[in-house]
Amino acid sequence: MRRHAPATERNREPIAEVLAAALPAAGLVLEVASGTGEHCAWFAERFPALDWQPSDPGAEDRASITDWCEGLANVLPPLALDASAEAWPIDRADAILCINMVHISPWAATLGLLAGARRLLAPGAPLILYGPYREAGVPTAPSNEAFELWLKDKSPGYGLRFVEDVTAAAKGFAPAERVAMPANNLMLLYRRQ
């Protein structure tokens, strides 16, 4: 049941470089919307002092996560977690990582992610978001414009979000540290206040 997302091999190293500075030395990292599970498996090997809790609302995705993470002692079984839900099947985390969900989900999922992070994270703990975003006054790359048209064709509620809108909704978090990433993506690092 192992699935593969080609972008994972291209972006995992640059993401890991940011994570190395942002994640705690030890503790539990909740990955929201783990998708295929490739990132979780790779980061769990890269950061063995951390425990990893993958999650995804899709049963096929959770099966793929289980397959990718088989044999990794620091990865817990994937949770059925819908970011937009008011209650999550976990009550704490030392960090939350969410890769490529914000644009491929309704805005309610982002609002739920932020609310869930407020409930789970202690002051100073990071919420780390990765993906393509729009920024006020900054031209959007043509490849991201085309990607957004494709996303909106899949669902009108999908699309690239403005960093400013995400930050405005991130009540209880310090404004994002913005890190430019390859392929016109951004890493947004929020810290719980």
PDB file of C-alpha atoms in Angstrom:
ATOM      1  CA  MET A   1       0.000   0.000   0.000  1.00  0.00           C
ATOM      2  CA  ARG A   2       3.097   2.241  -0.027  1.00  0.00           C
ATOM      3  CA  ARG A   3       2.413   5.341  -2.122  1.00  0.00           C
ATOM      4  CA  HIS A   4       4.952   7.771  -3.527  1.00  0.00           C
ATOM      5  CA  ALA A   5       4.915  11.557  -3.983  1.00  0.00           C
ATOM      6  CA  PRO A   6       7.793  12.636  -6.266  1.00  0.00           C
ATOM      7  CA  ALA A   7       8.093  16.077  -4.636  1.00  0.00           C
ATOM      8  CA  THR A   8       9.113  14.448  -1.336  1.00  0.00           C
ATOM      9  CA  GLU A   9      12.577  13.511  -2.565  1.00  0.00           C
ATOM     10  CA  ARG A  10      13.085  17.019  -3.925  1.00  0.00           C
ATOM     11  CA  ASN A  11      12.002  18.958  -0.853  1.00  0.00           C
ATOM     12  CA  ARG A  12      12.860  16.770   2.142  1.00  0.00           C
ATOM     13  CA  GLU A  13      16.478  17.918   2.503  1.00  0.00           C
ATOM     14  CA  PRO A  14      15.722  21.682   2.411  1.00  0.00           C
ATOM     15  CA  ILE A  15      12.838  21.118   4.840  1.00  0.00           C
ATOM     16  CA  ALA A  16      15.104  19.087   7.143  1.00  0.00           C
ATOM     17  CA  GLU A  17      17.649  21.930   7.216  1.00  0.00           C
ATOM     18  CA  VAL A  18      14.986  24.270   8.624  1.00  0.00           C
ATOM     19  CA  LEU A  19      13.664  21.604  10.987  1.00  0.00           C
ATOM     20  CA  ALA A  20      17.144  21.045  12.426  1.00  0.00           C
ATOM     21  CA  ALA A  21      17.070  24.590  13.812  1.00  0.00           C
ATOM     22  CA  ALA A  22      13.356  24.773  14.647  1.00  0.00           C
ATOM     23  CA  LEU A  23      12.522  21.461  16.323  1.00  0.00           C
ATOM     24  CA  PRO A  24      13.185  20.729  19.998  1.00  0.00           C
ATOM     25  CA  ALA A  25      16.085  18.408  20.861  1.00  0.00           C
ATOM     26  CA  ALA A  26      13.630  15.779  22.117  1.00  0.00           C
ATOM     27  CA  GLY A  27       9.890  15.324  22.437  1.00  0.00           C
ATOM     28  CA  LEU A  28       6.887  14.518  20.274  1.00  0.00           C
ATOM     29  CA  VAL A  29       6.392  15.963  16.794  1.00  0.00           C
ATOM     30  CA  LEU A  30       2.848  15.755  15.443  1.00  0.00           C
ATOM     31  CA  GLU A  31       2.774  15.743  11.659  1.00  0.00           C
ATOM     32  CA  VAL A  32      -0.647  16.871  10.441  1.00  0.00           C
ATOM     33  CA  ALA A  33      -1.673  15.618   6.984  1.00  0.00           C
ATOM     34  CA  SER A  34       1.210  13.154   6.583  1.00  0.00           C
ATOM     35  CA  GLY A  35      -0.035  12.019   3.167  1.00  0.00           C
ATOM     36  CA  THR A  36       2.069   9.146   1.827  1.00  0.00           C
ATOM     37  CA  GLY A  37       4.216   8.983   4.983  1.00  0.00           C
ATOM     38  CA  GLU A  38       7.501   9.474   3.141  1.00  0.00           C
ATOM     39  CA  HIS A  39       8.375  12.707   4.936  1.00  0.00           C
ATOM     40  CA  CYS A  40       7.613  11.226   8.346  1.00  0.00           C
ATOM     41  CA  ALA A  41       9.754   8.149   7.690  1.00  0.00           C
ATOM     42  CA  TRP A  42      12.671  10.219   6.404  1.00  0.00           C
ATOM     43  CA  PHE A  43      12.527  12.803   9.209  1.00  0.00           C
ATOM     44  CA  ALA A  44      12.212  10.069  11.850  1.00  0.00           C
ATOM     45  CA  GLU A  45      15.509   8.585  10.629  1.00  0.00           C
ATOM     46  CA  ARG A  46      17.086  12.027  10.340  1.00  0.00           C
ATOM     47  CA  PHE A  47      15.990  13.105  13.854  1.00  0.00           C
ATOM     48  CA  PRO A  48      16.068   9.893  15.931  1.00  0.00           C
ATOM     49  CA  ALA A  49      15.889  11.679  19.313  1.00  0.00           C
ATOM     50  CA  LEU A  50      12.356  12.836  18.493  1.00  0.00           C
ATOM     51  CA  ASP A  51       9.176  10.760  18.551  1.00  0.00           C
ATOM     52  CA  TRP A  52       7.000  11.218  15.484  1.00  0.00           C
ATOM     53  CA  GLN A  53       3.219  11.072  15.411  1.00  0.00           C
ATOM     54  CA  PRO A  54       1.965  10.978  11.814  1.00  0.00           C
ATOM     55  CA  SER A  55      -1.685  11.638  11.021  1.00  0.00           C
ATOM     56  CA  ASP A  56      -4.069  11.848   8.105  1.00  0.00           C
ATOM     57  CA  PRO A  57      -7.851  11.719   7.668  1.00  0.00           C
ATOM     58  CA  GLY A  58      -7.606   9.241   4.753  1.00  0.00           C
ATOM     59  CA  ALA A  59      -7.479   5.483   5.389  1.00  0.00           C
ATOM     60  CA  GLU A  60      -5.374   4.874   2.246  1.00  0.00           C
ATOM     61  CA  ASP A  61      -2.912   7.522   3.378  1.00  0.00           C
ATOM     62  CA  ARG A  62      -2.672   5.991   6.849  1.00  0.00           C
ATOM     63  CA  ALA A  63      -1.978   2.583   5.277  1.00  0.00           C
ATOM     64  CA  SER A  64       0.833   4.126   3.210  1.00  0.00           C
ATOM     65  CA  ILE A  65       2.234   5.879   6.297  1.00  0.00           C
ATOM     66  CA  THR A  66       2.253   2.577   8.170  1.00  0.00           C
ATOM     67  CA  ASP A  67       4.100   0.909   5.290  1.00  0.00           C
ATOM     68  CA  TRP A  68       6.727   3.646   4.967  1.00  0.00           C
ATOM     69  CA  CYS A  69       7.332   3.826   8.727  1.00  0.00           C
ATOM     70  CA  GLU A  70       7.455   0.098   9.408  1.00  0.00           C
ATOM     71  CA  GLY A  71      10.362  -0.779  11.693  1.00  0.00           C
ATOM     72  CA  LEU A  72      11.013   2.791  12.849  1.00  0.00           C
ATOM     73  CA  ALA A  73      10.925   2.666  16.657  1.00  0.00           C
ATOM     74  CA  ASN A  74      10.388   6.427  17.035  1.00  0.00           C
ATOM     75  CA  VAL A  75       7.240   6.563  14.854  1.00  0.00           C
ATOM     76  CA  LEU A  76       3.834   5.981  16.434  1.00  0.00           C
ATOM     77  CA  PRO A  77       0.912   4.451  14.508  1.00  0.00           C
ATOM     78  CA  PRO A  78      -0.804   7.096  12.339  1.00  0.00           C
ATOM     79  CA  LEU A  79      -3.822   8.859  13.769  1.00  0.00           C
ATOM     80  CA  ALA A  80      -7.084   9.496  11.911  1.00  0.00           C
ATOM     81  CA  LEU A  81      -6.951  13.269  12.303  1.00  0.00           C
ATOM     82  CA  ASP A  82      -9.092  15.791  10.425  1.00  0.00           C
ATOM     83  CA  ALA A  83      -7.438  19.165  10.965  1.00  0.00           C
ATOM     84  CA  SER A  84     -10.780  20.966  10.755  1.00  0.00           C
ATOM     85  CA  ALA A  85     -12.318  18.908  13.593  1.00  0.00           C
ATOM     86  CA  GLU A  86     -12.893  20.574  16.952  1.00  0.00           C
ATOM     87  CA  ALA A  87     -11.509  17.550  18.823  1.00  0.00           C
ATOM     88  CA  TRP A  88      -8.289  15.785  17.895  1.00  0.00           C
ATOM     89  CA  PRO A  89      -7.231  12.280  19.009  1.00  0.00           C
ATOM     90  CA  ILE A  90      -4.127  13.689  20.735  1.00  0.00           C
ATOM     91  CA  ASP A  91      -3.815  16.131  23.617  1.00  0.00           C
ATOM     92  CA  ARG A  92      -0.250  17.438  23.438  1.00  0.00           C
ATOM     93  CA  ALA A  93       2.777  17.806  21.198  1.00  0.00           C
ATOM     94  CA  ASP A  94       6.154  19.489  21.481  1.00  0.00           C
ATOM     95  CA  ALA A  95       6.047  20.616  17.841  1.00  0.00           C
ATOM     96  CA  ILE A  96       3.572  20.453  14.955  1.00  0.00           C
ATOM     97  CA  LEU A  97       4.639  20.082  11.339  1.00  0.00           C
ATOM     98  CA  CYS A  98       2.279  20.447   8.385  1.00  0.00           C
ATOM     99  CA  ILE A  99       3.611  20.046   4.845  1.00  0.00           C
ATOM    100  CA  ASN A 100       1.539  20.875   1.761  1.00  0.00           C
ATOM    101  CA  MET A 101      -1.898  20.866   3.374  1.00  0.00           C
ATOM    102  CA  VAL A 102      -2.895  24.513   3.622  1.00  0.00           C
ATOM    103  CA  HIS A 103      -3.398  24.969  -0.137  1.00  0.00           C
ATOM    104  CA  ILE A 104      -4.878  21.490  -0.816  1.00  0.00           C
ATOM    105  CA  SER A 105      -7.746  21.776   1.667  1.00  0.00           C
ATOM    106  CA  PRO A 106     -10.589  24.141   2.527  1.00  0.00           C
ATOM    107  CA  TRP A 107      -9.737  27.227   4.577  1.00  0.00           C
ATOM    108  CA  ALA A 108     -11.580  25.556   7.491  1.00  0.00           C
ATOM    109  CA  ALA A 109      -8.759  22.992   7.668  1.00  0.00           C
ATOM    110  CA  THR A 110      -6.186  25.768   8.163  1.00  0.00           C
ATOM    111  CA  LEU A 111      -8.333  27.411  10.833  1.00  0.00           C
ATOM    112  CA  GLY A 112      -8.715  24.015  12.521  1.00  0.00           C
ATOM    113  CA  LEU A 113      -4.976  23.403  12.311  1.00  0.00           C
ATOM    114  CA  LEU A 114      -4.280  26.716  14.034  1.00  0.00           C
ATOM    115  CA  ALA A 115      -6.906  26.050  16.722  1.00  0.00           C
ATOM    116  CA  GLY A 116      -5.548  22.545  17.320  1.00  0.00           C
ATOM    117  CA  ALA A 117      -2.000  23.872  17.575  1.00  0.00           C
ATOM    118  CA  ARG A 118      -3.162  26.424  20.167  1.00  0.00           C
ATOM    119  CA  ARG A 119      -4.640  23.578  22.249  1.00  0.00           C
ATOM    120  CA  LEU A 120      -1.668  21.195  21.975  1.00  0.00           C
ATOM    121  CA  LEU A 121       1.453  23.333  22.049  1.00  0.00           C
ATOM    122  CA  ALA A 122       3.125  24.845  25.111  1.00  0.00           C
ATOM    123  CA  PRO A 123       4.524  28.395  25.008  1.00  0.00           C
ATOM    124  CA  GLY A 124       7.564  28.580  22.750  1.00  0.00           C
ATOM    125  CA  ALA A 125       6.720  25.371  20.861  1.00  0.00           C
ATOM    126  CA  PRO A 126       6.820  25.586  17.060  1.00  0.00           C
ATOM    127  CA  LEU A 127       4.083  25.224  14.470  1.00  0.00           C
ATOM    128  CA  ILE A 128       5.863  24.715  11.142  1.00  0.00           C
ATOM    129  CA  LEU A 129       4.005  25.092   7.837  1.00  0.00           C
ATOM    130  CA  TYR A 130       5.488  24.365   4.408  1.00  0.00           C
ATOM    131  CA  GLY A 131       4.085  24.937   0.947  1.00  0.00           C
ATOM    132  CA  PRO A 132       3.347  27.550  -1.713  1.00  0.00           C
ATOM    133  CA  TYR A 133       1.829  30.805  -0.452  1.00  0.00           C
ATOM    134  CA  ARG A 134       0.914  34.233  -1.756  1.00  0.00           C
ATOM    135  CA  GLU A 135       2.299  37.390  -0.176  1.00  0.00           C
ATOM    136  CA  ALA A 136       0.822  40.868  -0.430  1.00  0.00           C
ATOM    137  CA  GLY A 137       2.832  43.006  -2.838  1.00  0.00           C
ATOM    138  CA  VAL A 138       5.016  40.091  -3.975  1.00  0.00           C
ATOM    139  CA  PRO A 139       4.506  38.703  -7.501  1.00  0.00           C
ATOM    140  CA  THR A 140       3.483  35.043  -7.526  1.00  0.00           C
ATOM    141  CA  ALA A 141       5.638  32.712  -9.636  1.00  0.00           C
ATOM    142  CA  PRO A 142       3.951  31.661 -12.909  1.00  0.00           C
ATOM    143  CA  SER A 143       4.296  28.003 -11.882  1.00  0.00           C
ATOM    144  CA  ASN A 144       2.365  28.728  -8.667  1.00  0.00           C
ATOM    145  CA  GLU A 145      -0.309  30.645 -10.614  1.00  0.00           C
ATOM    146  CA  ALA A 146      -0.788  27.606 -12.877  1.00  0.00           C
ATOM    147  CA  PHE A 147      -0.789  25.285  -9.860  1.00  0.00           C
ATOM    148  CA  GLU A 148      -3.510  27.347  -8.208  1.00  0.00           C
ATOM    149  CA  LEU A 149      -5.721  27.116 -11.315  1.00  0.00           C
ATOM    150  CA  TRP A 150      -5.279  23.329 -11.205  1.00  0.00           C
ATOM    151  CA  LEU A 151      -6.135  23.279  -7.479  1.00  0.00           C
ATOM    152  CA  LYS A 152      -9.272  25.386  -7.922  1.00  0.00           C
ATOM    153  CA  ASP A 153     -10.362  23.087 -10.740  1.00  0.00           C
ATOM    154  CA  LYS A 154     -10.179  20.206  -8.241  1.00  0.00           C
ATOM    155  CA  SER A 155     -12.120  22.168  -5.608  1.00  0.00           C
ATOM    156  CA  PRO A 156     -13.103  25.849  -5.466  1.00  0.00           C
ATOM    157  CA  GLY A 157     -12.174  25.891  -1.750  1.00  0.00           C
ATOM    158  CA  TYR A 158      -8.542  25.000  -2.484  1.00  0.00           C
ATOM    159  CA  GLY A 159      -5.866  27.518  -3.386  1.00  0.00           C
ATOM    160  CA  LEU A 160      -2.727  29.352  -2.347  1.00  0.00           C
ATOM    161  CA  ARG A 161      -3.312  31.299   0.869  1.00  0.00           C
ATOM    162  CA  PHE A 162      -1.873  34.675   1.701  1.00  0.00           C
ATOM    163  CA  VAL A 163       0.786  34.533   4.406  1.00  0.00           C
ATOM    164  CA  GLU A 164      -0.880  37.598   5.910  1.00  0.00           C
ATOM    165  CA  ASP A 165      -4.238  35.775   6.209  1.00  0.00           C
ATOM    166  CA  VAL A 166      -2.661  32.733   7.858  1.00  0.00           C
ATOM    167  CA  THR A 167      -0.741  34.959  10.280  1.00  0.00           C
ATOM    168  CA  ALA A 168      -3.868  36.992  11.114  1.00  0.00           C
ATOM    169  CA  ALA A 169      -5.679  33.739  11.935  1.00  0.00           C
ATOM    170  CA  ALA A 170      -2.755  32.443  14.024  1.00  0.00           C
ATOM    171  CA  LYS A 171      -3.957  34.031  17.263  1.00  0.00           C
ATOM    172  CA  GLY A 172      -1.823  32.989  20.198  1.00  0.00           C
ATOM    173  CA  PHE A 173       1.297  32.646  18.044  1.00  0.00           C
ATOM    174  CA  ALA A 174       4.188  35.010  17.404  1.00  0.00           C
ATOM    175  CA  PRO A 175       4.222  36.299  13.794  1.00  0.00           C
ATOM    176  CA  ALA A 176       5.755  33.831  11.394  1.00  0.00           C
ATOM    177  CA  GLU A 177       9.416  33.549  10.648  1.00  0.00           C
ATOM    178  CA  ARG A 178       9.432  33.287   6.854  1.00  0.00           C
ATOM    179  CA  VAL A 179      12.025  31.090   5.149  1.00  0.00           C
ATOM    180  CA  ALA A 180      12.237  31.020   1.353  1.00  0.00           C
ATOM    181  CA  MET A 181      12.424  27.453   0.050  1.00  0.00           C
ATOM    182  CA  PRO A 182      13.188  25.905  -3.351  1.00  0.00           C
ATOM    183  CA  ALA A 183      10.540  25.677  -6.080  1.00  0.00           C
ATOM    184  CA  ASN A 184       8.732  28.864  -4.962  1.00  0.00           C
ATOM    185  CA  ASN A 185       7.671  27.465  -1.593  1.00  0.00           C
ATOM    186  CA  LEU A 186       7.879  28.975   1.880  1.00  0.00           C
ATOM    187  CA  MET A 187       8.398  27.657   5.370  1.00  0.00           C
ATOM    188  CA  LEU A 188       6.379  29.562   7.962  1.00  0.00           C
ATOM    189  CA  LEU A 189       7.531  29.055  11.538  1.00  0.00           C
ATOM    190  CA  TYR A 190       5.143  30.185  14.262  1.00  0.00           C
ATOM    191  CA  ARG A 191       5.861  29.925  17.995  1.00  0.00           C
ATOM    192  CA  ARG A 192       3.165  29.508  20.612  1.00  0.00           C
ATOM    193  CA  GLN A 193       2.965  32.550  22.892  1.00  0.00           C
TER     194      GLN A 193
END
